[in-house]
Amino acid sequence: MLLERGAATAAELGAQLGLSPAAIRKHLDAMLADNLVEARETPQRGPRGRGRPAKAFVLTAEAREGFPHFYDGIATAALRWIAEHGGPEAVEAFASSQVTALEERCRAAMLEAGDDPIARAEALAEALTAEGYAANATTIASGGQLCQHHCPVAHVAAEFPQLCDAETAVISRLIGTHVQRLATIAHGDGVCTTHIPAPQCVHPTAPPATHHRTEDLAVATTVRNG
């Protein structure tokens, strides 16, 4: 009713629903507590009567998010238009631009992570979780693994993997090493999984073989005399 009317008082809602004022207020109090509605002063028309002016109730933006929407469809249509008029390069440029702000926020949250790729992956997981990605990082035999259990653009990325590629590039830059995407929610996997190779151990270079000068001369003499 509030979605259709835009705003309504408790009395108006009660009259239309056939509920008592007490019952209506009980529902409205619960919706106020859940941040689903907010109360506003109603404009006064004519002489003001006795008592407090009635309040009108309207839906909050959070409540409106609970109704069906077509955001994914609009985003996909927009990317199709970009691809048609600008080609694949334009889609890649758009995808890169979309993750710029995310990269800056995560980089700021990782300032004290140090240089170790695994430690940076753990810090990045915390930053991504704060962004709504429900991420975690674990250590495995071959290095580390960053898992994202939620993808806000999964339906769109299913058709335009450039979005996943741009995100992977951000992860690589933030961690400071090459990474490999092993699975994505957009392609039907349960989790977006990124592998972080362990730092390669640098083995000291073996010194060149040392030849005894006397042996070299002996061989040379043998060749000449032969």
mmCIF file of C-alpha atoms in Angstrom:
data_model
loop_
_atom_site.group_PDB
_atom_site.id
_atom_site.type_symbol
_atom_site.label_atom_id
_atom_site.label_comp_id
_atom_site.label_asym_id
_atom_site.label_seq_id
_atom_site.Cartn_x
_atom_site.Cartn_y
_atom_site.Cartn_z
ATOM 1 C CA MET A 1 0.000 0.000 0.000
ATOM 2 C CA LEU A 2 2.781 2.433 0.858
ATOM 3 C CA LEU A 3 4.485 1.625 -2.426
ATOM 4 C CA GLU A 4 1.291 2.405 -4.331
ATOM 5 C CA ARG A 5 0.237 5.457 -2.310
ATOM 6 C CA GLY A 6 3.653 6.959 -1.718
ATOM 7 C CA ALA A 7 2.665 8.024 1.808
ATOM 8 C CA ALA A 8 -0.171 7.277 4.227
ATOM 9 C CA THR A 9 -1.090 7.909 7.832
ATOM 10 C CA ALA A 10 -1.829 5.151 10.326
ATOM 11 C CA ALA A 11 -5.516 6.062 10.190
ATOM 12 C CA GLU A 12 -5.594 5.803 6.408
ATOM 13 C CA LEU A 13 -3.852 2.440 6.465
ATOM 14 C CA GLY A 14 -6.183 1.139 9.156
ATOM 15 C CA ALA A 15 -9.287 2.240 7.285
ATOM 16 C CA GLN A 16 -8.177 0.555 4.072
ATOM 17 C CA LEU A 17 -6.988 -2.651 5.740
ATOM 18 C CA GLY A 18 -9.779 -2.909 8.273
ATOM 19 C CA LEU A 19 -7.413 -2.946 11.237
ATOM 20 C CA SER A 20 -7.519 -1.042 14.499
ATOM 21 C CA PRO A 21 -5.175 1.917 15.048
ATOM 22 C CA ALA A 22 -3.330 -0.117 17.705
ATOM 23 C CA ALA A 23 -2.715 -2.983 15.260
ATOM 24 C CA ILE A 24 -1.514 -0.593 12.550
ATOM 25 C CA ARG A 25 0.884 1.145 14.945
ATOM 26 C CA LYS A 26 2.292 -2.210 16.039
ATOM 27 C CA HIS A 27 3.158 -3.045 12.427
ATOM 28 C CA LEU A 28 4.529 0.447 11.760
ATOM 29 C CA ASP A 29 6.710 0.334 14.887
ATOM 30 C CA ALA A 30 8.232 -2.935 13.708
ATOM 31 C CA MET A 31 8.845 -1.490 10.239
ATOM 32 C CA LEU A 32 10.418 1.626 11.763
ATOM 33 C CA ALA A 33 12.749 -0.551 13.821
ATOM 34 C CA ASP A 34 13.789 -2.439 10.673
ATOM 35 C CA ASN A 35 14.341 0.825 8.766
ATOM 36 C CA LEU A 36 11.633 -0.096 6.255
ATOM 37 C CA VAL A 37 9.537 3.044 6.767
ATOM 38 C CA GLU A 38 10.121 6.564 7.990
ATOM 39 C CA ALA A 39 7.656 9.057 9.445
ATOM 40 C CA ARG A 40 7.122 12.541 8.065
ATOM 41 C CA GLU A 41 5.008 15.479 9.154
ATOM 42 C CA THR A 42 1.811 15.771 7.133
ATOM 43 C CA PRO A 43 1.038 19.147 5.571
ATOM 44 C CA GLN A 44 -1.573 21.052 7.566
ATOM 45 C CA ARG A 45 -4.712 22.040 5.658
ATOM 46 C CA GLY A 46 -7.194 24.372 7.293
ATOM 47 C CA PRO A 47 -7.397 25.133 10.998
ATOM 48 C CA ARG A 48 -5.244 22.904 13.152
ATOM 49 C CA GLY A 49 -7.223 20.672 15.481
ATOM 50 C CA ARG A 50 -6.371 19.552 18.971
ATOM 51 C CA GLY A 51 -3.610 17.028 19.588
ATOM 52 C CA ARG A 52 -0.456 16.233 17.674
ATOM 53 C CA PRO A 53 -0.560 16.354 13.865
ATOM 54 C CA ALA A 54 -0.791 12.955 12.181
ATOM 55 C CA LYS A 55 2.395 11.543 10.696
ATOM 56 C CA ALA A 56 2.581 10.077 7.236
ATOM 57 C CA PHE A 57 4.666 6.971 6.655
ATOM 58 C CA VAL A 58 6.752 6.361 3.523
ATOM 59 C CA LEU A 59 8.991 3.517 2.414
ATOM 60 C CA THR A 60 12.748 3.892 2.824
ATOM 61 C CA ALA A 61 15.242 3.162 0.045
ATOM 62 C CA GLU A 62 16.148 -0.060 1.884
ATOM 63 C CA ALA A 63 12.517 -1.200 1.736
ATOM 64 C CA ARG A 64 12.306 -0.432 -1.975
ATOM 65 C CA GLU A 65 15.313 -2.667 -2.583
ATOM 66 C CA GLY A 66 13.176 -5.597 -1.459
ATOM 67 C CA PHE A 67 10.886 -5.241 -4.461
ATOM 68 C CA PRO A 68 11.763 -6.751 -7.849
ATOM 69 C CA HIS A 69 14.143 -4.639 -9.906
ATOM 70 C CA PHE A 70 15.862 -4.828 -13.272
ATOM 71 C CA TYR A 71 19.298 -3.456 -12.456
ATOM 72 C CA ASP A 72 21.141 -6.440 -13.934
ATOM 73 C CA GLY A 73 19.097 -6.210 -17.121
ATOM 74 C CA ILE A 74 19.838 -2.519 -17.533
ATOM 75 C CA ALA A 75 23.557 -3.061 -16.863
ATOM 76 C CA THR A 76 23.735 -5.911 -19.377
ATOM 77 C CA ALA A 77 21.878 -3.863 -21.999
ATOM 78 C CA ALA A 78 24.265 -0.953 -21.423
ATOM 79 C CA LEU A 79 27.318 -3.168 -21.902
ATOM 80 C CA ARG A 80 25.837 -4.646 -25.048
ATOM 81 C CA TRP A 81 25.381 -1.125 -26.381
ATOM 82 C CA ILE A 82 28.985 -0.270 -25.493
ATOM 83 C CA ALA A 83 30.250 -3.439 -27.178
ATOM 84 C CA GLU A 84 28.208 -2.744 -30.314
ATOM 85 C CA HIS A 85 29.326 0.865 -30.670
ATOM 86 C CA GLY A 86 32.818 0.758 -29.186
ATOM 87 C CA GLY A 87 33.969 -2.825 -29.561
ATOM 88 C CA PRO A 88 35.600 -5.144 -27.005
ATOM 89 C CA GLU A 89 38.207 -2.513 -26.110
ATOM 90 C CA ALA A 90 35.491 -0.142 -24.930
ATOM 91 C CA VAL A 91 33.995 -2.849 -22.698
ATOM 92 C CA GLU A 92 37.434 -3.541 -21.193
ATOM 93 C CA ALA A 93 37.982 0.175 -20.567
ATOM 94 C CA PHE A 94 34.579 0.438 -18.905
ATOM 95 C CA ALA A 95 35.258 -2.612 -16.706
ATOM 96 C CA SER A 96 38.613 -1.199 -15.622
ATOM 97 C CA SER A 97 37.067 2.138 -14.745
ATOM 98 C CA GLN A 98 34.428 0.450 -12.601
ATOM 99 C CA VAL A 99 36.967 -1.161 -10.258
ATOM 100 C CA THR A 100 39.166 1.942 -9.868
ATOM 101 C CA ALA A 101 37.376 3.227 -6.768
ATOM 102 C CA LEU A 102 37.307 -0.279 -5.239
ATOM 103 C CA GLU A 103 41.053 -0.616 -5.793
ATOM 104 C CA GLU A 104 41.755 2.716 -4.108
ATOM 105 C CA ARG A 105 39.652 1.850 -1.059
ATOM 106 C CA CYS A 106 41.240 -1.582 -0.677
ATOM 107 C CA ARG A 107 44.748 -0.171 -1.140
ATOM 108 C CA ALA A 108 44.118 2.321 1.653
ATOM 109 C CA ALA A 109 42.953 -0.532 3.906
ATOM 110 C CA MET A 110 46.133 -2.533 3.157
ATOM 111 C CA LEU A 111 48.729 0.095 4.025
ATOM 112 C CA GLU A 112 50.099 -1.901 6.961
ATOM 113 C CA ALA A 113 49.988 -5.334 5.310
ATOM 114 C CA GLY A 114 53.703 -5.455 4.466
ATOM 115 C CA ASP A 115 55.215 -7.019 1.333
ATOM 116 C CA ASP A 116 54.469 -10.716 1.842
ATOM 117 C CA PRO A 117 51.873 -11.760 -0.784
ATOM 118 C CA ILE A 118 49.997 -14.071 1.605
ATOM 119 C CA ALA A 119 49.778 -11.400 4.303
ATOM 120 C CA ARG A 120 48.573 -8.937 1.692
ATOM 121 C CA ALA A 121 45.959 -11.453 0.527
ATOM 122 C CA GLU A 122 44.630 -11.731 4.079
ATOM 123 C CA ALA A 123 44.428 -7.939 4.367
ATOM 124 C CA LEU A 124 42.737 -7.752 0.978
ATOM 125 C CA ALA A 125 40.177 -10.359 2.072
ATOM 126 C CA GLU A 126 39.243 -8.184 5.040
ATOM 127 C CA ALA A 127 38.936 -5.130 2.791
ATOM 128 C CA LEU A 128 36.775 -7.002 0.279
ATOM 129 C CA THR A 129 34.561 -8.334 3.042
ATOM 130 C CA ALA A 130 33.945 -4.758 4.156
ATOM 131 C CA GLU A 131 32.875 -4.081 0.556
ATOM 132 C CA GLY A 132 30.331 -6.921 0.666
ATOM 133 C CA TYR A 133 32.302 -9.676 -1.109
ATOM 134 C CA ALA A 134 32.388 -12.051 1.915
ATOM 135 C CA ALA A 135 36.037 -12.902 1.224
ATOM 136 C CA ASN A 136 38.649 -14.936 3.048
ATOM 137 C CA ALA A 137 42.249 -15.949 2.391
ATOM 138 C CA THR A 138 43.903 -19.258 3.249
ATOM 139 C CA THR A 139 47.374 -20.735 2.917
ATOM 140 C CA ILE A 140 47.755 -23.829 0.748
ATOM 141 C CA ALA A 141 50.717 -25.953 -0.288
ATOM 142 C CA SER A 142 51.360 -23.979 -3.471
ATOM 143 C CA GLY A 143 50.911 -20.529 -1.934
ATOM 144 C CA GLY A 144 47.659 -18.842 -1.009
ATOM 145 C CA GLN A 145 44.036 -18.770 -2.051
ATOM 146 C CA LEU A 146 41.642 -15.824 -2.014
ATOM 147 C CA CYS A 147 37.951 -16.769 -2.009
ATOM 148 C CA GLN A 148 35.020 -14.415 -2.599
ATOM 149 C CA HIS A 149 31.687 -15.919 -1.626
ATOM 150 C CA HIS A 150 29.574 -13.120 -3.106
ATOM 151 C CA CYS A 151 29.762 -11.341 -6.455
ATOM 152 C CA PRO A 152 27.647 -8.189 -6.889
ATOM 153 C CA VAL A 153 27.863 -8.357 -10.695
ATOM 154 C CA ALA A 154 27.609 -12.108 -11.261
ATOM 155 C CA HIS A 155 24.681 -12.009 -13.693
ATOM 156 C CA VAL A 156 26.287 -9.316 -15.842
ATOM 157 C CA ALA A 157 29.778 -10.876 -15.694
ATOM 158 C CA ALA A 158 28.339 -14.153 -17.003
ATOM 159 C CA GLU A 159 28.000 -12.422 -20.390
ATOM 160 C CA PHE A 160 30.869 -9.962 -20.024
ATOM 161 C CA PRO A 161 33.894 -11.699 -18.433
ATOM 162 C CA GLN A 162 35.834 -8.444 -18.832
ATOM 163 C CA LEU A 163 34.390 -7.507 -15.428
ATOM 164 C CA CYS A 164 36.033 -10.564 -13.861
ATOM 165 C CA ASP A 165 39.290 -9.858 -15.715
ATOM 166 C CA ALA A 166 39.380 -6.289 -14.419
ATOM 167 C CA GLU A 167 38.787 -7.502 -10.867
ATOM 168 C CA THR A 168 41.535 -10.114 -11.197
ATOM 169 C CA ALA A 169 43.950 -7.422 -12.385
ATOM 170 C CA VAL A 170 43.092 -5.362 -9.307
ATOM 171 C CA ILE A 171 43.777 -8.341 -7.027
ATOM 172 C CA SER A 172 47.133 -8.879 -8.725
ATOM 173 C CA ARG A 173 48.161 -5.241 -8.339
ATOM 174 C CA LEU A 174 47.063 -5.057 -4.713
ATOM 175 C CA ILE A 175 48.806 -8.274 -3.683
ATOM 176 C CA GLY A 176 51.871 -7.396 -5.717
ATOM 177 C CA THR A 177 52.306 -10.638 -7.630
ATOM 178 C CA HIS A 178 50.855 -12.613 -10.515
ATOM 179 C CA VAL A 179 47.607 -14.391 -9.600
ATOM 180 C CA GLN A 180 45.388 -16.885 -11.392
ATOM 181 C CA ARG A 181 41.597 -17.040 -11.322
ATOM 182 C CA LEU A 182 40.544 -20.662 -10.887
ATOM 183 C CA ALA A 183 36.765 -20.267 -10.558
ATOM 184 C CA THR A 184 34.093 -17.579 -10.692
ATOM 185 C CA ILE A 185 30.505 -17.341 -9.495
ATOM 186 C CA ALA A 186 29.636 -15.715 -12.822
ATOM 187 C CA HIS A 187 30.453 -18.963 -14.634
ATOM 188 C CA GLY A 188 28.504 -21.233 -12.321
ATOM 189 C CA ASP A 189 31.057 -21.951 -9.604
ATOM 190 C CA GLY A 190 30.039 -21.593 -5.989
ATOM 191 C CA VAL A 191 32.933 -19.286 -5.099
ATOM 192 C CA CYS A 192 35.255 -16.895 -6.932
ATOM 193 C CA THR A 193 38.661 -18.467 -6.272
ATOM 194 C CA THR A 194 41.994 -16.798 -6.991
ATOM 195 C CA HIS A 195 45.302 -18.640 -6.617
ATOM 196 C CA ILE A 196 48.311 -16.733 -5.291
ATOM 197 C CA PRO A 197 51.594 -18.529 -6.062
ATOM 198 C CA ALA A 198 54.104 -18.815 -3.243
ATOM 199 C CA PRO A 199 57.193 -16.625 -3.594
ATOM 200 C CA GLN A 200 59.809 -18.542 -5.512
ATOM 201 C CA CYS A 201 62.887 -19.513 -3.547
ATOM 202 C CA VAL A 202 66.005 -18.122 -5.161
ATOM 203 C CA HIS A 203 68.736 -20.737 -5.331
ATOM 204 C CA PRO A 204 72.313 -19.451 -5.378
ATOM 205 C CA THR A 205 74.016 -19.848 -8.718
ATOM 206 C CA ALA A 206 76.640 -22.565 -8.682
ATOM 207 C CA PRO A 207 80.159 -21.210 -9.170
ATOM 208 C CA PRO A 208 81.823 -21.988 -12.484
ATOM 209 C CA ALA A 209 83.959 -25.088 -12.555
ATOM 210 C CA THR A 210 87.609 -24.441 -11.690
ATOM 211 C CA HIS A 211 90.225 -26.022 -13.944
ATOM 212 C CA HIS A 212 93.772 -26.606 -12.856
ATOM 213 C CA ARG A 213 96.172 -24.807 -15.094
ATOM 214 C CA THR A 214 98.666 -27.726 -15.074
ATOM 215 C CA GLU A 215 95.992 -30.152 -16.361
ATOM 216 C CA ASP A 216 95.089 -27.782 -19.197
ATOM 217 C CA LEU A 217 98.741 -27.533 -20.217
ATOM 218 C CA ALA A 218 99.137 -31.293 -20.101
ATOM 219 C CA VAL A 219 96.160 -31.824 -22.387
ATOM 220 C CA ALA A 220 97.370 -29.171 -24.785
ATOM 221 C CA THR A 221 100.841 -30.747 -24.897
ATOM 222 C CA THR A 222 99.367 -34.172 -25.582
ATOM 223 C CA VAL A 223 97.305 -32.812 -28.489
ATOM 224 C CA ARG A 224 100.331 -31.072 -30.029
ATOM 225 C CA ASN A 225 102.577 -34.088 -29.655
ATOM 226 C CA GLY A 226 99.947 -36.454 -31.007
#
